[in-house]
Structure formats: structure tokens, C-alpha cells
Amino acid sequence: MGILSPDEIESLSRFALRLAEAAGDVILPRFTQPPEVMEKPGGEKGFDPVTEADREAESVMRRMISEAFPDHGISGEEMEERKSASPFRWVLDPLDGTRAFIYGLPTWMTLVALLYEDRPVIGVARQPLLDQSWLGMESGAWKMDAKGRYPLSTRPPRPLAETLAGTTLPEIYRDARERHVLEVMRTRTRMLRHDADAWFYVLVATGRIDIALDTRLAPYDIAALIPIVRGAGGVVTDWDGRPDPLGGQVIAASCPAVLDEALSLMQLPQGPDSERDD
Amino acid sequence: MGILSPDEIESLSRFALRLAEAAGDVILPRFTQPPEVMEKPGGEKGFDPVTEADREAESVMRRMISEAFPDHGISGEEMEERKSASPFRWVLDPLDGTRAFIYGLPTWMTLVALLYEDRPVIGVARQPLLDQSWLGMESGAWKMDAKGRYPLSTRPPRPLAETLAGTTLPEIYRDARERHVLEVMRTRTRMLRHDADAWFYVLVATGRIDIALDTRLAPYDIAALIPIVRGAGGVVTDWDGRPDPLGGQVIAASCPAVLDEALSLMQLPQGPDSERDD
């Protein structure tokens, strides 16, 4: 990122916020009515509803990017990837938490990431019903609302037994490693909650909880959340400790100490039964 | 309820709304900071945090009731029951969803019920961050926000396989009946989500989902939600079909047809293993 000046970063982050706001303007009016639900065939998560709001919000964001940065690449949840020779790529999830949206719960969000050479450098999460956005980049992370912009920082280190953790969809923890990790989180943390999607990662960044983790994520599920967690002082790796995972098995933690204790327990115990998957 | 005139009901329901608003005024400013958490000893749910906000909000509501209706009984989550010879009793849960509150999620609520001869006749649920309240009584149910008051109605009947369902804390479904019911909900509905507490019952009333259910509820967890679900056209029973359960094993459904299909599957299959609880 040495190539980009602080002014460029600031300008790109303001644009990322505008994208998320435009998506929210499209989605919010549709939230008050039960959405028309379409099911995607063959989705790995089994039930992956997509609403009209989702598609239209992605269209709006793609149009804005094409006008402002015609050479940038774009990947979204809903539409074909726009390939590009540019090192910049926008990764969009107009409506993360579609299940929450369908249920009428306010825990869905719009996620916008800007990648530079496949590394997420700017991330925005926004919940328009609450008029709250969260922005992250290398220099820090902030919460934004109508009243102002507040810097974020993660919780201080503490033993795993005192941590609060969150994961969505415990029912997709199916293979031996996944079931082991879910059991570790259930028994070794202070509390594990489910079904808040991207919000759990934002809660790590805002210093409310210590751990967010998920399995079988797509790039658009996590790309925007990495700069937010990292900008607030947290760490994001895959379940084997490799940084900045664009999907798959992901864990975000408040600090390296919490991450390390979690990762050490999350390894499958070695033994004759360790590959058992029944 | 033939004893109470429509004017009295209307006046009491306005008072119930003011109680919930006063509780929200106490709780909301404390939501922006990580709360001081105290653990209650011996809570049946294992981890039952209580915040300062919870206690202070209950104090404020008790004071208002004592001034307006010095003869009414009061039961709250946090403090001693105030017994009374009056047929009226207020049942208060200043902060339902304390786990969500601690996590920083906006899915907690204030619950206020007025019981007449132990039957809930007025119920209010309120989420102050969204400035939304839901009110229910025999004559109907409404959502209220800054812009107005909107009547609620539940979803039309549909087969169980097409229903959306919610339950909080799947980990406390421990005995044979509970585990059977959880399995039925996981496998026979279209989707089951967790950890939204009272909100699931409100979502049945607002016509977003079809079923809310829980086990091991206290009276203050459910009393306010019964008039809201019933006022919107839904039904609330225990897991054996007995109406208006004040705690324990509760199911709320959009309509009798959905309730009946669910209840019939929720009975433990008879057989030599039916009492097994391992």
C-alpha cells in the first residue's frame, strides 16, 4: 500500500462509504415488507435466499464504481465478476445476513471492500436501519453515525475462558475439524452466540466481544471485515493461523494472545480417530 | 376482561407503553458502553448476566406503577414480587436478551405485561435503539414508531415445511422431549434461527415468521408477548397445547393450523426408548 497516499486512501474510503449508503437506500424500503425470496440452486449453505433488494443494491453499487473507476475490478455476491488488469478490486456483499433480513431482524448489513493486489485495504460495513457504518483501513477503524466518527479498538487480552464468541450457522460445522472447533468454542469460551453474520466481526472491532469465527465463507462474506477488525487492533486468520483469509475457515480475535489460545485448541487432536467424520 | 371498559384498556395500554419508554431511556445510554456484568448464582440457563441497566430500569418502572396504581401487584425479573389483593399484576422484564445487550447486538427489548387474574391482557415490547414498540391486547396488536401506529397480523397458514421458526439457546434443550422438539424444528421447518429472544415472538406477530418457541422460560420472558401474538391473530400455548402458558415450554404460532401440525410432531414418539435421556 506504499503506492497510495493518505489522501488517496481517504478519498477511496469516502467513496466506499457512499457505496454502502447507496445500497442501504435501495434495501431499507424493502425491509418493511416480507421480501420475495428466491432460492439459489446448489448453495453450499443449503438455504441461501436472495432478495430483489440484494440484486438491485449490487447493481447500484456496480454502476457507481463503473462511473468513478472504470478500470477497477468488481466481485459481488449476485453477479458475474468484472475482471480487470487494475490492482484494485471491489468486493461487494449488498445484503449480508439475508436470513436475518427475511426474518425481519435488524442484524443484516451491507459490506464493501476494496482490495489492492488481492489484499483488503479498505472495508465498510453498514446497517442503514440504525444509520451506523463501520470503516476500517491500515491506519485505524471507526464507527460512523449521524453524530460523528468514533475510533474503534478491540477488547484487552483475557483468557479464552473469559471470552465472548460468535458464529453463524453452527449446523454447517459438519466435518471432524469443524465439529471439533464448534465444541471448543462451546465449552472453552465464556459464551457462544449464533446467527449474527457479519455483525460478530464488527463486535470484535467495537470491543464488545473477543472472537468471531465461521466456516465455509465466501470472499464477499469476509473481505470488508478484515480491515475493520485489523484497523481496530484485532487479528484475522484462517483456522491454521494464516493471515487475511479471503473466505473458507476464518477466525477474528481481539488480539494475538486470544487468537493463539483459540488456535492451539482448534487443532484436531492427533490419534487414530482424528480423521473420523461420522 | 368484561369488567374493564375499552377506555380503561386504552388508558392502561398507554401507561404500559410509557413504562417501556421510561425503561428504554434508562437502558439506552448504557448500551453504548460495555456493561458491567454480574452473574446470578444458580440461574437455570447457566449464564444469566444482569446489568446495572436492568436493575435501574426495573426500579424506574416500579416507581411509576406504585405512584399510578398503588394497589397493583408487581413481578419483575430483578426484584422481589410485590404481592397484592388486586386482580391486576404487572410483570416486567426491563431487559430481555441481556446476552444480546452484552454482545452489543440490537436484539434486546423491554417487556411489560399487565395481568388480570393471572391472564396477560396487555403486552408491550420495545426496542429503544430503533424507537419501535409493539403493543397487544384482546382487540388487536400494533407496531408503534415515531411516524405512527400500524396494525399487525400474522402470516397466512402454510405447511410446516414452509415455515420460518426461531428459538433462543438451543443448548438448553437437554432432556428427551426438548431434544426431540429441537430436532423436529431443525428438520421439519424451512429454517430455524437462534438467539433473538423476545424478538422471535414479535416477528410472529408482525407476520415475518411462523413459529417462535422456547423451553425453560420464566413468566417475565413470555407474559408480555402473549397479548401481542394473540392480538395479531396468532396462538400461544405450551408444548402440549394448553393456552397462555406463563413460562416453561412455550410455542407461539401464526395460526392454529401451523400450531397443530407442529404440536403433533412435537410429541415424543412412544416406545421403549422414549424416556431415554443421555
XYZ file of C-alpha atoms in Angstrom:
556
model
C 0.000 0.000 0.000
C 3.041 2.293 -0.087
C 1.832 3.287 -3.555
C -1.274 5.008 -2.222
C -1.063 8.328 -0.435
C -3.098 9.027 2.706
C -5.227 11.410 0.612
C -5.995 8.692 -1.910
C -6.916 6.260 0.858
C -9.168 8.857 2.484
C -10.854 9.602 -0.828
C -11.366 5.904 -1.637
C -12.761 5.237 1.848
C -15.280 8.060 1.463
C -16.329 6.518 -1.834
C -16.673 3.076 -0.176
C -18.962 4.641 2.444
C -21.078 6.242 -0.290
C -21.433 2.852 -1.986
C -22.716 1.300 1.228
C -25.102 4.198 1.800
C -26.487 3.873 -1.728
C -27.027 0.144 -1.169
C -28.849 0.869 2.078
C -31.120 3.369 0.348
C -32.177 0.604 -2.038
C -32.544 -2.112 0.592
C -34.161 -0.324 3.521
C -37.596 0.428 1.985
C -37.891 -3.241 1.047
C -37.149 -4.322 4.619
C -40.534 -3.249 5.914
C -42.358 -5.758 3.707
C -41.744 -9.503 3.709
C -39.336 -9.917 0.789
C -39.868 -12.016 -2.257
C -37.498 -14.844 -1.704
C -35.676 -16.740 -4.376
C -33.530 -19.714 -3.532
C -30.207 -20.165 -5.215
C -29.726 -23.679 -6.539
C -26.858 -25.678 -5.072
C -25.781 -23.142 -2.496
C -23.234 -24.736 -0.157
C -25.049 -23.438 2.907
C -28.196 -25.288 1.893
C -30.565 -22.369 2.128
C -29.310 -19.173 0.590
C -32.141 -16.772 -0.109
C -31.566 -13.837 -2.359
C -33.902 -10.921 -2.469
C -34.673 -8.391 -5.112
C -33.165 -5.835 -2.733
C -29.876 -7.699 -2.833
C -29.659 -7.680 -6.626
C -30.747 -4.089 -7.060
C -28.350 -2.821 -4.420
C -25.469 -4.599 -6.137
C -26.468 -3.063 -9.480
C -26.442 0.415 -7.972
C -23.000 -0.066 -6.457
C -21.585 -1.537 -9.670
C -22.885 1.432 -11.637
C -21.255 3.892 -9.220
C -17.918 2.056 -9.396
C -18.022 1.831 -13.196
C -18.570 5.568 -13.434
C -15.925 6.581 -10.901
C -13.293 3.904 -11.557
C -13.935 2.293 -14.948
C -10.700 0.269 -14.752
C -11.279 -1.297 -11.294
C -12.322 -4.942 -10.975
C -15.593 -5.851 -9.249
C -16.700 -9.073 -7.496
C -20.150 -9.267 -5.993
C -22.328 -11.880 -4.407
C -25.001 -11.691 -7.056
C -23.439 -11.011 -10.421
C -20.556 -12.008 -12.693
C -17.070 -10.840 -11.766
C -15.750 -7.896 -13.745
C -12.133 -8.823 -14.384
C -9.553 -6.099 -14.701
C -5.830 -5.562 -15.105
C -6.002 -2.947 -12.331
C -4.593 -3.899 -8.908
C -7.856 -2.548 -7.433
C -10.878 -4.794 -6.997
C -14.122 -4.036 -5.196
C -15.747 -6.946 -3.356
C -19.423 -6.346 -2.614
C -21.989 -8.035 -0.424
C -25.030 -5.766 -0.662
C -27.006 -7.778 1.882
C -25.023 -9.893 4.298
C -27.355 -11.776 6.611
C -30.197 -12.388 4.184
C -31.737 -14.810 6.681
C -31.937 -12.021 9.265
C -33.431 -9.744 6.605
C -36.108 -12.302 5.743
C -36.900 -12.845 9.423
C -37.255 -9.109 9.953
C -34.284 -8.854 12.332
C -32.069 -5.754 12.150
C -28.795 -7.728 12.063
C -28.175 -7.671 8.303
C -25.539 -5.372 6.806
C -24.070 -4.088 3.563
C -20.389 -4.981 3.115
C -17.981 -3.163 0.777
C -14.284 -3.999 0.455
C -11.541 -2.538 -1.688
C -8.726 -4.966 -2.436
C -5.288 -3.939 -3.675
C -3.440 -6.834 -5.258
C -5.906 -9.207 -3.598
C -5.351 -7.789 -0.104
C -8.323 -5.978 1.520
C -7.173 -2.426 2.280
C -10.494 -0.649 2.913
C -13.594 -2.191 4.476
C -17.037 -0.746 5.158
C -19.981 -2.392 6.952
C -23.267 -0.520 7.212
C -26.648 -1.069 8.892
C -28.999 1.539 7.424
C -31.881 0.907 9.823
C -29.636 2.107 12.649
C -27.805 4.566 10.375
C -24.483 3.136 11.537
C -21.411 2.408 9.431
C -18.080 0.912 10.397
C -14.948 1.763 8.379
C -11.543 0.123 8.568
C -8.179 0.602 6.874
C -4.490 0.257 7.753
C -4.420 3.457 9.839
C -7.435 2.594 12.017
C -11.132 1.802 12.248
C -14.109 3.992 13.058
C -17.798 3.837 13.746
C -19.843 6.485 11.956
C -23.328 7.707 12.645
C -25.307 10.918 12.190
C -23.456 12.468 15.121
C -19.862 11.735 14.212
C -16.935 9.392 13.736
C -15.528 7.425 16.653
C -12.291 5.399 16.687
C -12.650 1.689 17.438
C -10.425 -0.544 19.493
C -10.697 -4.191 20.404
C -11.029 -5.622 23.925
C -7.935 -6.088 26.086
C -6.441 -9.614 26.201
C -8.036 -12.155 28.530
C -8.015 -15.944 28.968
C -10.147 -17.859 26.476
C -12.405 -18.961 29.352
C -13.456 -15.323 29.782
C -14.083 -14.563 26.114
C -17.367 -13.888 24.320
C -17.583 -15.548 20.918
C -19.950 -15.679 17.980
C -20.506 -17.875 14.960
C -23.360 -18.058 12.482
C -24.869 -21.346 11.320
C -23.497 -23.926 13.785
C -25.374 -26.516 11.691
C -22.813 -26.242 8.853
C -19.939 -27.315 11.118
C -20.047 -30.811 9.661
C -16.631 -32.418 9.196
C -14.355 -33.594 12.009
C -12.354 -30.370 12.217
C -15.451 -28.187 12.141
C -17.202 -30.191 14.826
C -14.085 -30.078 16.994
C -13.829 -26.299 16.610
C -17.509 -25.789 17.428
C -17.123 -27.943 20.548
C -14.059 -25.947 21.621
C -15.947 -22.702 21.213
C -18.973 -24.054 23.081
C -17.020 -25.407 26.026
C -13.885 -23.272 26.364
C -15.224 -19.722 25.920
C -17.465 -17.943 28.379
C -20.354 -17.686 25.902
C -21.007 -18.536 22.246
C -23.873 -16.956 20.339
C -25.168 -17.657 16.848
C -26.728 -16.117 13.780
C -25.474 -12.553 13.645
C -23.326 -12.947 10.493
C -21.010 -10.001 9.786
C -22.134 -8.292 12.962
C -19.968 -10.614 15.089
C -16.827 -9.319 13.309
C -17.941 -5.732 13.817
C -18.468 -6.541 17.513
C -14.850 -7.730 17.739
C -13.768 -4.402 16.237
C -16.006 -2.349 18.546
C -14.585 -4.076 21.615
C -17.773 -5.866 22.657
C -16.726 -9.448 22.031
C -13.422 -11.304 21.678
C -13.885 -13.846 18.891
C -15.865 -14.166 15.660
C -15.459 -17.278 13.585
C -17.104 -19.064 10.704
C -16.567 -21.840 8.227
C -17.318 -22.074 4.503
C -17.284 -18.306 3.969
C -17.182 -16.727 0.522
C -14.749 -13.855 -0.182
C -17.576 -11.278 -0.079
C -18.587 -12.526 3.414
C -15.274 -11.543 4.976
C -13.223 -9.188 2.748
C -14.751 -5.963 4.137
C -14.489 -7.131 7.729
C -10.725 -7.781 7.706
C -9.662 -4.093 7.540
C -12.283 -3.202 10.176
C -11.042 -5.803 12.674
C -7.367 -5.109 11.896
C -7.821 -1.340 11.981
C -9.281 -1.666 15.488
C -6.265 -3.659 16.677
C -7.592 -7.172 16.121
C -6.318 -10.079 14.066
C -7.957 -12.168 11.335
C -6.568 -15.505 10.154
C -7.757 -18.835 8.870
C -8.062 -21.697 11.375
C -4.391 -22.518 10.887
C -3.170 -19.001 11.588
C -2.619 -17.761 8.032
C -3.482 -14.025 7.843
C -6.175 -12.277 5.805
C -8.136 -15.300 4.567
C -10.499 -14.426 1.730
C -13.172 -16.952 2.693
C -13.166 -20.513 3.951
C -12.491 -21.072 7.649
C -11.990 -17.730 9.352
C -11.356 -16.517 12.887
C -11.163 -12.904 14.042
C -9.880 -12.146 17.519
C -9.397 -9.086 19.677
C -5.632 -9.638 19.975
C -2.859 -12.143 19.172
C -2.990 -13.712 22.654
C -6.672 -14.647 22.392
C -6.142 -15.832 18.825
C -3.196 -18.021 19.806
C -5.001 -19.706 22.691
C -8.013 -20.376 20.459
C -5.943 -21.663 17.530
C -3.964 -24.057 19.720
C -7.199 -25.683 20.928
C -8.759 -25.658 17.464
C -6.208 -28.120 16.063
C -7.635 -31.618 15.753
C -6.139 -33.890 18.411
C -3.767 -36.381 16.763
C -4.790 -40.019 17.075
C -6.302 -42.965 15.259
C -9.751 -41.381 15.358
C -8.702 -37.900 14.358
C -9.899 -38.303 10.776
C -13.203 -39.831 11.760
C -16.076 -37.936 10.236
C -19.395 -39.506 11.158
C -61.999 -8.836 30.957
C -65.643 -7.901 30.717
C -65.059 -5.808 33.831
C -62.783 -3.352 32.020
C -64.153 -0.813 29.560
C -62.409 -0.106 26.258
C -61.429 3.298 27.701
C -59.782 1.675 30.711
C -57.906 -0.751 28.473
C -56.750 2.081 26.235
C -55.605 4.116 29.232
C -53.755 1.138 30.773
C -52.089 0.319 27.461
C -50.838 3.889 27.135
C -49.417 3.592 30.633
C -47.738 0.281 29.728
C -46.098 1.975 26.737
C -44.858 4.817 28.972
C -43.319 2.253 31.329
C -41.415 0.650 28.465
C -40.284 4.035 27.179
C -39.023 5.024 30.618
C -37.098 1.749 30.855
C -35.553 2.391 27.439
C -34.465 5.871 28.498
C -32.540 4.301 31.374
C -31.077 1.418 29.363
C -30.122 3.005 26.053
C -27.305 5.314 27.230
C -25.688 2.308 28.919
C -25.813 0.282 25.709
C -23.018 2.253 24.091
C -20.503 1.155 26.728
C -19.661 -2.454 27.550
C -21.827 -3.108 30.602
C -20.659 -4.184 33.999
C -21.778 -7.741 34.149
C -22.858 -9.570 37.259
C -23.677 -13.230 37.173
C -26.686 -14.511 39.026
C -25.904 -17.581 41.086
C -27.738 -20.768 40.187
C -29.570 -19.452 37.149
C -31.209 -22.351 35.340
C -29.899 -21.150 31.990
C -26.326 -21.428 33.228
C -25.219 -17.942 32.287
C -27.624 -15.191 33.184
C -25.944 -11.807 33.223
C -27.665 -8.897 34.818
C -26.635 -5.361 34.162
C -26.957 -2.230 36.168
C -29.218 -1.007 33.373
C -31.571 -3.905 34.007
C -31.936 -3.128 37.707
C -32.283 0.604 37.329
C -34.884 0.276 34.596
C -36.948 -2.044 36.768
C -36.717 0.429 39.675
C -37.993 3.234 37.462
C -40.948 1.174 36.229
C -41.825 0.012 39.758
C -41.807 3.591 40.995
C -44.168 4.682 38.183
C -46.561 1.809 38.893
C -46.530 2.448 42.630
C -47.451 6.079 42.049
C -50.182 5.451 39.478
C -51.615 2.180 40.815
C -50.533 1.713 44.432
C -52.741 -1.381 44.821
C -51.482 -3.309 41.761
C -49.148 -6.274 42.183
C -45.698 -6.229 40.538
C -43.402 -9.092 39.474
C -40.080 -8.279 37.869
C -37.022 -10.150 36.784
C -34.723 -8.404 39.185
C -36.557 -7.667 42.411
C -38.932 -9.147 44.971
C -42.550 -9.619 43.971
C -44.951 -7.025 45.341
C -47.977 -9.075 46.347
C -51.402 -7.544 46.172
C -55.079 -8.370 46.650
C -55.800 -6.563 43.359
C -56.608 -8.694 40.288
C -54.044 -6.568 38.408
C -50.390 -7.525 38.320
C -47.590 -6.006 36.256
C -44.930 -8.422 35.017
C -41.732 -6.651 33.987
C -38.621 -7.673 32.089
C -36.693 -4.438 31.707
C -34.009 -6.039 29.561
C -34.942 -9.225 27.745
C -31.981 -10.528 25.780
C -29.225 -9.484 28.152
C -26.777 -11.629 26.181
C -27.529 -9.604 23.046
C -27.133 -6.422 25.089
C -23.721 -7.522 26.366
C -22.629 -8.522 22.856
C -23.696 -5.116 21.523
C -26.433 -6.525 19.277
C -29.660 -4.528 18.896
C -31.948 -7.512 19.537
C -32.710 -6.888 23.223
C -36.066 -5.491 24.311
C -38.032 -4.198 27.267
C -41.126 -6.294 28.068
C -44.127 -5.048 30.066
C -47.246 -7.136 30.724
C -50.415 -6.380 32.642
C -52.117 -9.483 34.008
C -55.735 -9.597 35.162
C -56.407 -12.567 37.404
C -53.160 -14.122 36.159
C -54.073 -13.817 32.487
C -51.963 -11.395 30.376
C -54.332 -8.788 28.922
C -51.916 -6.067 27.781
C -48.411 -6.624 26.438
C -45.739 -4.178 25.315
C -42.338 -4.926 23.785
C -39.983 -2.060 22.984
C -36.584 -1.645 21.305
C -35.441 1.912 22.079
C -32.440 1.927 19.734
C -34.865 1.557 16.823
C -37.573 3.566 18.606
C -40.060 0.773 17.920
C -42.715 -0.586 20.271
C -45.197 -3.391 19.810
C -48.482 -3.372 21.724
C -51.023 -6.177 22.041
C -54.387 -6.656 23.731
C -57.616 -8.549 23.107
C -58.796 -6.134 20.405
C -55.616 -6.239 18.331
C -51.882 -5.612 18.103
C -49.909 -2.696 16.716
C -46.405 -1.587 15.914
C -45.604 1.955 17.005
C -42.793 4.222 15.917
C -42.201 7.970 15.605
C -44.395 8.067 12.492
C -47.474 6.235 13.690
C -49.298 3.111 14.774
C -49.737 0.171 12.402
C -51.976 -2.873 12.945
C -50.224 -6.242 12.998
C -51.352 -9.530 11.567
C -49.690 -12.917 11.446
C -48.694 -14.844 8.299
C -51.285 -16.898 6.421
C -51.343 -20.653 7.135
C -48.807 -22.845 5.319
C -47.377 -26.350 5.709
C -44.779 -26.733 8.460
C -42.160 -27.497 5.787
C -42.548 -23.919 4.546
C -42.407 -22.205 7.935
C -39.696 -19.971 9.389
C -39.008 -20.672 13.057
C -36.891 -19.256 15.850
C -35.679 -20.388 19.245
C -33.071 -18.951 21.569
C -30.470 -21.079 23.331
C -30.652 -24.455 21.530
C -28.041 -25.638 24.047
C -30.620 -25.736 26.866
C -32.790 -28.285 25.017
C -31.427 -31.073 27.194
C -33.989 -33.722 28.141
C -35.522 -36.242 25.738
C -38.596 -34.148 24.939
C -36.561 -30.994 24.412
C -34.069 -32.700 22.143
C -36.913 -34.237 20.141
C -38.601 -30.855 19.731
C -35.363 -29.179 18.647
C -34.766 -31.932 16.085
C -38.325 -31.539 14.744
C -37.821 -27.804 14.370
C -34.424 -28.270 12.707
C -35.598 -30.859 10.211
C -39.286 -30.173 9.564
C -39.407 -26.384 9.179
C -37.906 -24.470 6.301
C -35.437 -22.620 8.531
C -34.660 -22.355 12.248
C -32.683 -19.438 13.647
C -31.346 -18.836 17.138
C -30.622 -16.214 19.742
C -33.134 -13.429 19.156
C -35.085 -13.930 22.413
C -38.383 -11.997 22.588
C -37.871 -10.716 19.069
C -38.900 -14.075 17.586
C -42.365 -13.709 19.190
C -42.673 -10.155 17.878
C -41.736 -11.481 14.415
C -44.618 -13.971 14.615
C -46.936 -11.046 15.408
C -45.545 -8.867 12.619
C -46.084 -11.612 10.059
C -42.419 -12.226 9.278
C -42.045 -15.732 10.706
C -44.420 -18.575 11.599
C -43.156 -20.092 14.840
C -41.329 -18.946 17.973
C -40.607 -21.455 20.689
C -38.535 -21.830 23.810
C -38.073 -24.014 26.841
C -37.443 -23.134 30.479
C -38.915 -19.648 30.214
C -39.756 -17.535 33.249
C -43.103 -15.703 33.428
C -41.469 -12.345 32.649
C -39.923 -13.817 29.460
C -43.297 -14.524 27.883
C -46.182 -12.683 29.634
C -45.929 -9.507 27.532
C -45.586 -11.440 24.283
C -48.815 -13.424 24.611
C -51.204 -10.468 24.030
C -49.010 -9.229 21.154
C -49.064 -12.579 19.317
C -52.762 -13.190 20.088
C -53.774 -9.643 19.186
C -52.151 -10.125 15.768
C -54.130 -13.328 15.166
C -51.612 -15.866 16.408
C -51.761 -18.513 19.099
C -49.585 -19.190 22.138
C -49.651 -22.473 24.062
C -47.345 -24.751 25.959
C -45.871 -27.753 24.115
C -48.988 -29.767 24.927
C -51.417 -27.213 23.547
C -52.527 -25.542 26.785
C -53.140 -21.826 26.134
C -51.404 -18.788 27.632
C -48.506 -20.511 29.399
C -46.760 -18.247 31.884
C -43.308 -19.707 31.365
C -41.909 -23.181 30.889
C -42.170 -24.729 27.426
C -43.826 -22.270 25.082
C -44.726 -22.167 21.393
C -46.223 -19.242 19.501
C -47.563 -19.781 16.003
C -49.068 -17.672 13.253
C -52.335 -19.650 13.258
C -53.981 -22.772 14.699
C -53.135 -24.894 11.616
C -49.382 -24.283 11.921
C -49.574 -24.790 15.679
C -51.429 -28.100 15.317
C -49.007 -29.541 12.781
C -46.057 -28.535 14.965
C -47.605 -29.843 18.190
C -48.444 -33.215 16.659
C -44.780 -33.731 15.680
C -43.500 -32.368 18.988
C -44.973 -35.259 20.980
C -42.341 -37.800 21.984
C -42.727 -40.997 19.945
C -43.995 -43.778 22.221
C -41.632 -46.688 22.604
C -39.135 -48.394 24.893
C -36.557 -45.658 24.263
C -38.896 -42.717 24.619
C -37.740 -41.865 28.131
C -34.082 -42.187 27.320
C -32.181 -39.064 28.298
C -28.489 -39.377 27.584
